Structure formats: C-alpha cells, structure tokens
PDB file of C-alpha atoms in Angstrom:
ATOM      1  CA  MET A1200     -17.050  24.094  -1.548  1.00 62.00           C
ATOM      2  CA  PRO A1201     -14.134  26.105  -3.089  1.00 80.00           C
ATOM      3  CA  ILE A1202     -11.396  24.843  -5.211  1.00 84.00           C
ATOM      4  CA  ALA A1203      -8.234  24.798  -3.215  1.00 77.00           C
ATOM      5  CA  ILE A1204      -4.703  23.880  -3.728  1.00 77.00           C
ATOM      6  CA  ASN A1205      -4.004  20.788  -1.621  1.00 74.00           C
ATOM      7  CA  VAL A1206      -0.380  20.178  -0.009  1.00 73.00           C
ATOM      8  CA  ALA A1207      -0.159  17.646   2.934  1.00 72.00           C
ATOM      9  CA  GLY A1208       3.243  18.955   3.482  1.00 75.00           C
ATOM     10  CA  PRO A1209       5.806  16.672   5.120  1.00 83.00           C
ATOM     11  CA  HIS A1210       4.730  13.154   6.593  1.00 89.00           C
ATOM     12  CA  LEU A1211       5.398  10.031   8.304  1.00 93.00           C
ATOM     13  CA  ILE A1212       4.738   6.608   6.948  1.00 94.00           C
ATOM     14  CA  GLN A1213       3.775   4.229   9.645  1.00 95.00           C
ATOM     15  CA  TRP A1214       2.554   0.312   9.074  1.00 94.00           C
ATOM     16  CA  LYS A1215       1.368  -2.645  10.881  1.00 91.00           C
ATOM     17  CA  ALA A1216       0.197  -6.324  10.088  1.00 84.00           C
ATOM     18  CA  ALA A1217      -3.378  -5.635   8.699  1.00 79.00           C
ATOM     19  CA  ASN A1218      -5.490  -7.762  11.043  1.00 71.00           C
ATOM     20  CA  SER A1219      -3.100  -8.140  14.076  1.00 70.00           C
ATOM     21  CA  GLY A1220      -4.911  -5.336  16.183  1.00 76.00           C
ATOM     22  CA  ALA A1221      -1.464  -3.799  16.797  1.00 83.00           C
ATOM     23  CA  THR A1222      -0.651  -0.324  17.348  1.00 92.00           C
ATOM     24  CA  TYR A1223       1.192   1.446  14.044  1.00 94.00           C
ATOM     25  CA  ALA A1224       4.846   1.617  14.225  1.00 95.00           C
ATOM     26  CA  ASP A1225       7.267   4.267  12.319  1.00 96.00           C
ATOM     27  CA  LEU A1226       8.131   2.979   9.167  1.00 95.00           C
ATOM     28  CA  GLY A1227      10.330   6.322   7.399  1.00 94.00           C
ATOM     29  CA  ARG A1228       9.895   9.306   5.344  1.00 92.00           C
ATOM     30  CA  GLY A1229       9.819  10.062   1.760  1.00 86.00           C
ATOM     31  CA  ASP A1230      10.791  13.300   0.197  1.00 83.00           C
ATOM     32  CA  ASN A1231       9.401  15.318  -2.811  1.00 80.00           C
ATOM     33  CA  GLN A1232      11.028  13.439  -5.302  1.00 80.00           C
ATOM     34  CA  ASP A1233       8.559  10.641  -5.391  1.00 80.00           C
ATOM     35  CA  LEU A1234       5.495  10.841  -3.175  1.00 84.00           C
ATOM     36  CA  PHE A1235       3.447   8.534  -1.505  1.00 90.00           C
ATOM     37  CA  ARG A1236       0.581   7.956  -3.779  1.00 92.00           C
ATOM     38  CA  ILE A1237      -2.438   5.341  -4.820  1.00 94.00           C
ATOM     39  CA  ASP A1238      -3.419   4.552  -8.572  1.00 95.00           C
ATOM     40  CA  THR A1239      -6.946   3.021  -9.094  1.00 94.00           C
ATOM     41  CA  THR A1240      -8.632   1.668 -12.106  1.00 95.00           C
ATOM     42  CA  LEU A1241     -11.969   0.705 -12.387  1.00 95.00           C
ATOM     43  CA  LYS A1242     -12.790  -2.650 -14.294  1.00 94.00           C
ATOM     44  CA  TYR A1243     -15.560  -3.205 -16.760  1.00 94.00           C
ATOM     45  CA  ALA A1244     -16.626  -5.835 -19.121  1.00 94.00           C
ATOM     46  CA  ASP A1245     -18.254  -4.477 -22.451  1.00 92.00           C
ATOM     47  CA  ILE A1246     -21.031  -5.500 -24.130  1.00 92.00           C
ATOM     48  CA  ALA A1247     -21.165  -4.907 -27.667  1.00 89.00           C
ATOM     49  CA  THR A1248     -24.118  -5.563 -30.452  1.00 89.00           C
ATOM     50  CA  ASN A1249     -23.572  -5.008 -34.098  1.00 88.00           C
ATOM     51  CA  GLU A1250     -25.456  -1.739 -34.096  1.00 88.00           C
ATOM     52  CA  PHE A1251     -22.530   0.134 -32.226  1.00 85.00           C
ATOM     53  CA  GLY A1252     -19.568  -1.558 -34.080  1.00 84.00           C
ATOM     54  CA  ASP A1253     -16.470  -1.667 -31.720  1.00 85.00           C
ATOM     55  CA  MET A1254     -18.167   0.447 -28.999  1.00 89.00           C
ATOM     56  CA  PRO A1255     -19.888  -0.792 -26.057  1.00 89.00           C
ATOM     57  CA  ALA A1256     -23.379  -0.899 -25.888  1.00 90.00           C
ATOM     58  CA  GLU A1257     -23.221  -1.376 -21.911  1.00 92.00           C
ATOM     59  CA  SER A1258     -20.704  -2.269 -19.614  1.00 93.00           C
ATOM     60  CA  VAL A1259     -21.022  -4.231 -16.413  1.00 95.00           C
ATOM     61  CA  MET A1260     -18.593  -3.194 -13.550  1.00 92.00           C
ATOM     62  CA  THR A1261     -16.674  -6.141 -12.664  1.00 92.00           C
ATOM     63  CA  GLY A1262     -14.547  -4.486  -9.774  1.00 88.00           C
ATOM     64  CA  ILE A1263     -11.137  -2.303  -9.077  1.00 90.00           C
ATOM     65  CA  SER A1264      -7.822  -2.218  -8.806  1.00 92.00           C
ATOM     66  CA  ALA A1265      -5.613  -0.462  -6.656  1.00 94.00           C
ATOM     67  CA  THR A1266      -2.114   0.236  -6.257  1.00 96.00           C
ATOM     68  CA  VAL A1267       0.067   1.676  -3.977  1.00 96.00           C
ATOM     69  CA  HIS A1268       3.454   3.162  -4.657  1.00 95.00           C
ATOM     70  CA  MET A1269       5.906   4.734  -1.933  1.00 93.00           C
ATOM     71  CA  THR A1270       9.543   5.619  -1.847  1.00 91.00           C
ATOM     72  CA  PHE A1271      11.685   6.524   1.444  1.00 91.00           C
ATOM     73  CA  VAL A1272      14.810   8.463   2.014  1.00 89.00           C
ATOM     74  CA  SER A1273      15.035   7.739   5.748  1.00 91.00           C
ATOM     75  CA  TRP A1274      13.663   4.423   7.148  1.00 92.00           C
ATOM     76  CA  ASP A1275      13.638   2.352  10.424  1.00 93.00           C
ATOM     77  CA  ILE A1276      15.662  -0.491   9.131  1.00 88.00           C
ATOM     78  CA  ASP A1277      14.138  -3.215  11.879  1.00 88.00           C
ATOM     79  CA  GLN A1278      10.656  -2.076  11.021  1.00 90.00           C
ATOM     80  CA  TYR A1279      11.739  -2.624   7.345  1.00 89.00           C
ATOM     81  CA  ASP A1280      13.040  -6.063   8.825  1.00 85.00           C
ATOM     82  CA  ASN A1281       9.453  -6.852  10.124  1.00 85.00           C
ATOM     83  CA  LEU A1282       7.987  -5.909   7.060  1.00 87.00           C
ATOM     84  CA  GLN A1283      10.034  -8.329   5.011  1.00 83.00           C
ATOM     85  CA  ALA A1284       9.456 -11.203   7.608  1.00 79.00           C
ATOM     86  CA  ARG A1285       5.636 -10.425   7.424  1.00 77.00           C
ATOM     87  CA  ILE A1286       5.410 -10.340   4.074  1.00 74.00           C
ATOM     88  CA  ALA A1287       7.443 -13.829   3.678  1.00 70.00           C
ATOM     89  CA  GLY A1288       5.301 -15.596   6.286  1.00 64.00           C
ATOM     90  CA  CYS A1289       7.863 -15.945   8.678  1.00 66.00           C
ATOM     91  CA  THR A1290      10.232 -14.224  11.421  1.00 62.00           C
ATOM     92  CA  ALA A1291      12.745 -11.412  11.436  1.00 60.00           C
ATOM     93  CA  SER A1292      16.136 -12.841  11.896  1.00 59.00           C
ATOM     94  CA  ALA A1293      19.539 -11.731  11.467  1.00 55.00           C
ATOM     95  CA  LYS A1294      18.659  -9.144   9.641  1.00 64.00           C
ATOM     96  CA  THR A1295      18.328 -11.788   6.689  1.00 69.00           C
ATOM     97  CA  THR A1296      15.182 -11.495   4.198  1.00 68.00           C
ATOM     98  CA  PHE A1297      13.918 -15.038   3.574  1.00 68.00           C
ATOM     99  CA  PHE A1298      12.508 -16.665   0.520  1.00 72.00           C
ATOM    100  CA  PRO A1299       8.524 -17.191   1.057  1.00 71.00           C
ATOM    101  CA  THR A1300       6.414 -20.129   1.214  1.00 73.00           C
ATOM    102  CA  VAL A1301       5.835 -21.078  -2.113  1.00 77.00           C
ATOM    103  CA  GLY A1302       1.806 -21.934  -2.346  1.00 75.00           C
ATOM    104  CA  GLN A1303       1.012 -19.890   0.801  1.00 74.00           C
ATOM    105  CA  LEU A1304      -2.285 -17.774   0.214  1.00 74.00           C
ATOM    106  CA  VAL A1305      -2.052 -14.200   1.244  1.00 74.00           C
ATOM    107  CA  GLY A1306      -5.130 -14.846   3.330  1.00 70.00           C
ATOM    108  CA  ALA A1307      -6.501 -11.244   3.119  1.00 69.00           C
ATOM    109  CA  GLY A1308      -8.976 -11.379   5.944  1.00 66.00           C
ATOM    110  CA  HIS A1309     -10.050 -14.719   7.234  1.00 63.00           C
ATOM    111  CA  ALA A1310     -10.567 -12.949  11.048  1.00 59.00           C
ATOM    112  CA  THR A1311      -6.982 -14.311  12.423  1.00 62.00           C
ATOM    113  CA  ALA A1312      -3.490 -12.351  12.000  1.00 60.00           C
ATOM    114  CA  ALA A1313      -1.418 -16.016  11.651  1.00 64.00           C
ATOM    115  CA  ASN A1314      -3.628 -16.645   8.253  1.00 68.00           C
ATOM    116  CA  ASP A1315      -2.954 -13.271   7.017  1.00 77.00           C
ATOM    117  CA  TYR A1316       0.404 -11.773   5.508  1.00 81.00           C
ATOM    118  CA  THR A1317      -1.406  -8.287   4.177  1.00 86.00           C
ATOM    119  CA  VAL A1318      -0.166  -4.975   5.982  1.00 89.00           C
ATOM    120  CA  SER A1319      -1.718  -1.713   6.530  1.00 91.00           C
ATOM    121  CA  PHE A1320      -0.030   1.837   5.635  1.00 94.00           C
ATOM    122  CA  LYS A1321      -1.082   5.245   7.402  1.00 94.00           C
ATOM    123  CA  LEU A1322       0.324   8.555   5.801  1.00 93.00           C
ATOM    124  CA  VAL A1323       0.456  10.758   8.985  1.00 92.00           C
ATOM    125  CA  PRO A1324       0.977  14.429   7.849  1.00 89.00           C
ATOM    126  CA  ALA A1325       3.536  16.514  10.232  1.00 86.00           C
ATOM    127  CA  ILE A1326       1.036  19.730   9.818  1.00 86.00           C
ATOM    128  CA  THR A1327      -1.813  19.708  12.281  1.00 87.00           C
ATOM    129  CA  GLY A1328      -5.003  19.760  10.021  1.00 85.00           C
ATOM    130  CA  ARG A1329      -3.874  18.484   7.354  1.00 86.00           C
ATOM    131  CA  ARG A1330      -4.989  15.405   5.217  1.00 88.00           C
ATOM    132  CA  GLY A1331      -3.583  11.636   5.398  1.00 90.00           C
ATOM    133  CA  ILE A1332      -4.753   8.552   4.497  1.00 92.00           C
ATOM    134  CA  GLU A1333      -5.098   4.725   5.856  1.00 92.00           C
ATOM    135  CA  VAL A1334      -4.743   2.050   3.635  1.00 91.00           C
ATOM    136  CA  SER A1335      -5.829  -1.245   5.609  1.00 85.00           C
ATOM    137  CA  ARG A1336      -4.937  -4.278   3.460  1.00 88.00           C
ATOM    138  CA  VAL A1337      -2.112  -4.370   1.093  1.00 91.00           C
ATOM    139  CA  ARG A1338      -0.254  -7.369  -0.634  1.00 89.00           C
ATOM    140  CA  ILE A1339       3.097  -6.154  -1.242  1.00 89.00           C
ATOM    141  CA  LEU A1340       4.443  -6.681  -4.609  1.00 90.00           C
ATOM    142  CA  SER A1341       7.933  -5.012  -4.283  1.00 87.00           C
ATOM    143  CA  ALA A1342      10.450  -3.756  -1.468  1.00 84.00           C
ATOM    144  CA  ASN A1343      13.498  -2.700  -2.625  1.00 83.00           C
ATOM    145  CA  VAL A1344      16.510  -1.033  -1.213  1.00 81.00           C
ATOM    146  CA  GLN A1345      18.246   0.816  -4.031  1.00 75.00           C
ATOM    147  CA  ASP A1346      21.583   2.677  -4.466  1.00 69.00           C
ATOM    148  CA  PHE A1347      24.162   0.960  -2.364  1.00 72.00           C
ATOM    149  CA  GLY A1348      27.333   2.438  -2.769  1.00 72.00           C
ATOM    150  CA  ASN A1349      28.892   6.205  -1.921  1.00 75.00           C
ATOM    151  CA  ARG A1350      25.124   8.019  -2.005  1.00 73.00           C
ATOM    152  CA  ALA A1351      21.752   7.769  -0.115  1.00 73.00           C
ATOM    153  CA  THR A1352      20.046   4.802  -0.795  1.00 82.00           C
ATOM    154  CA  ARG A1353      16.058   4.740  -0.995  1.00 87.00           C
ATOM    155  CA  LEU A1354      13.499   1.964   0.010  1.00 90.00           C
ATOM    156  CA  LEU A1355      10.734   1.365  -2.750  1.00 92.00           C
ATOM    157  CA  ILE A1356       7.769  -0.549  -1.907  1.00 93.00           C
ATOM    158  CA  THR A1357       4.680  -1.129  -4.183  1.00 95.00           C
ATOM    159  CA  GLY A1358       1.182  -3.056  -3.301  1.00 94.00           C
ATOM    160  CA  ASP A1359      -2.216  -4.226  -4.177  1.00 94.00           C
ATOM    161  CA  LEU A1360      -4.881  -2.986  -2.243  1.00 91.00           C
ATOM    162  CA  LEU A1361      -6.973  -6.002  -1.572  1.00 87.00           C
ATOM    163  CA  PRO A1362     -10.283  -6.723   0.352  1.00 83.00           C
ATOM    164  CA  ASP A1363     -10.568  -7.795   3.233  1.00 76.00           C
ATOM    165  CA  VAL A1364     -12.967 -11.292   2.431  1.00 71.00           C
ATOM    166  CA  ASP A1365     -14.511 -11.294   6.213  1.00 68.00           C
ATOM    167  CA  GLY A1366     -15.675  -7.764   5.077  1.00 65.00           C
ATOM    168  CA  ILE A1367     -16.826  -7.590   1.424  1.00 63.00           C
ATOM    169  CA  GLY A1368     -18.790  -4.888   0.619  1.00 65.00           C
ATOM    170  CA  THR A1369     -18.312  -3.154   3.864  1.00 70.00           C
ATOM    171  CA  ASN A1370     -14.253  -2.561   3.947  1.00 75.00           C
ATOM    172  CA  ALA A1371     -12.824   0.865   2.187  1.00 80.00           C
ATOM    173  CA  LEU A1372     -10.558   0.664   0.333  1.00 84.00           C
ATOM    174  CA  TYR A1373      -8.894   3.791   1.779  1.00 87.00           C
ATOM    175  CA  THR A1374      -9.804   6.100   4.323  1.00 88.00           C
ATOM    176  CA  PHE A1375      -9.036   9.833   4.529  1.00 88.00           C
ATOM    177  CA  THR A1376      -7.677  10.953   7.966  1.00 87.00           C
ATOM    178  CA  THR A1377      -6.863  14.098   9.711  1.00 81.00           C
ATOM    179  CA  ALA A1378      -3.711  14.945  11.562  1.00 65.00           C
TER     180      ALA A1378
END
C-alpha cells in the first residue's frame, strides 16, 4: 500500500448516550488550532531478573488506556447542556450544570442506558470519502467552556475510553468510518 498524506479536512463531531440506541446529535465543529485526537498507551507489567539488571526480562500486557481530546469553536448549546446532564446523571434543566451524585457508578455497559453514564462520539468528515472515527464508550473527564468575554469562546472536552463490561474482548476501542 502506498504511503499517502492523510488529511481528513473539515468535520462535524456528534454525540449520543453510549447505550441508548439513539441516533447521534450534532455537537459542534473544531478548527485547525486543536483537532480531535485519541491518545493510546499500552500497559505492561515488567518481570525483572538479576541477569538483566534494571531491564525487563519479560513483559505481561495488562491492558490499554486511551484518552480522547476535542475542542469546539462552534457548538450546539442545547446539546452541550444535554451532554453535561448525561454525565452528571440528571436531566437538563434551566441551562444549569449540576454536581454529580457522589458514589454513582459510571456503569460502562450493564445493558441499560439508565445505569450507564458514558457517551459516544463520532467524527464525521465534511468531504465525501474521507476517514472519520467513532468512539463508542467515553467517560468524560473534563468539559470546559473557556474565555468568556470579548472574544469567541472554546469548548474543550476530554475523556477516557472505557470497555463495555457486557462485551469485554468483543467491543472496539474505536472504529474508523468513511463519510
């Protein structure tokens, strides 16, 4: 396969409650200053012996961690309110973000949307035939609106990708799509 320059071009980011069966809703668009990205890190437990000193003689894979980052310059305020309500485990009300219930489980999977506070994101390229990505289960770590005042604000969202406990070993970390 030839080496090619890969540029997805402009895109739209959509979201939905992870286990809801609902269709994706348009959340917003980023810009070229801070693009949608996924960082993955493989996890290992190293086994050392005295013949190799501090170097691992063997490693056991213990998992993977992945984080998604996205920044929006334009976004649907109502959808952002719905996203905030979803991750706090409450309903959207009067444009207010509530404190989440302390001790609630994130519930990644468990076959019902009522017990699952994770969300899914989908990056949809605006140019036909370009590559997008779908992330099926995200635990939101931060959702911040920055720079209130006399300039355009930015919405920043960061989250951890989680496995679906109902589908360990059979569910994807993320899936590439084509528009």
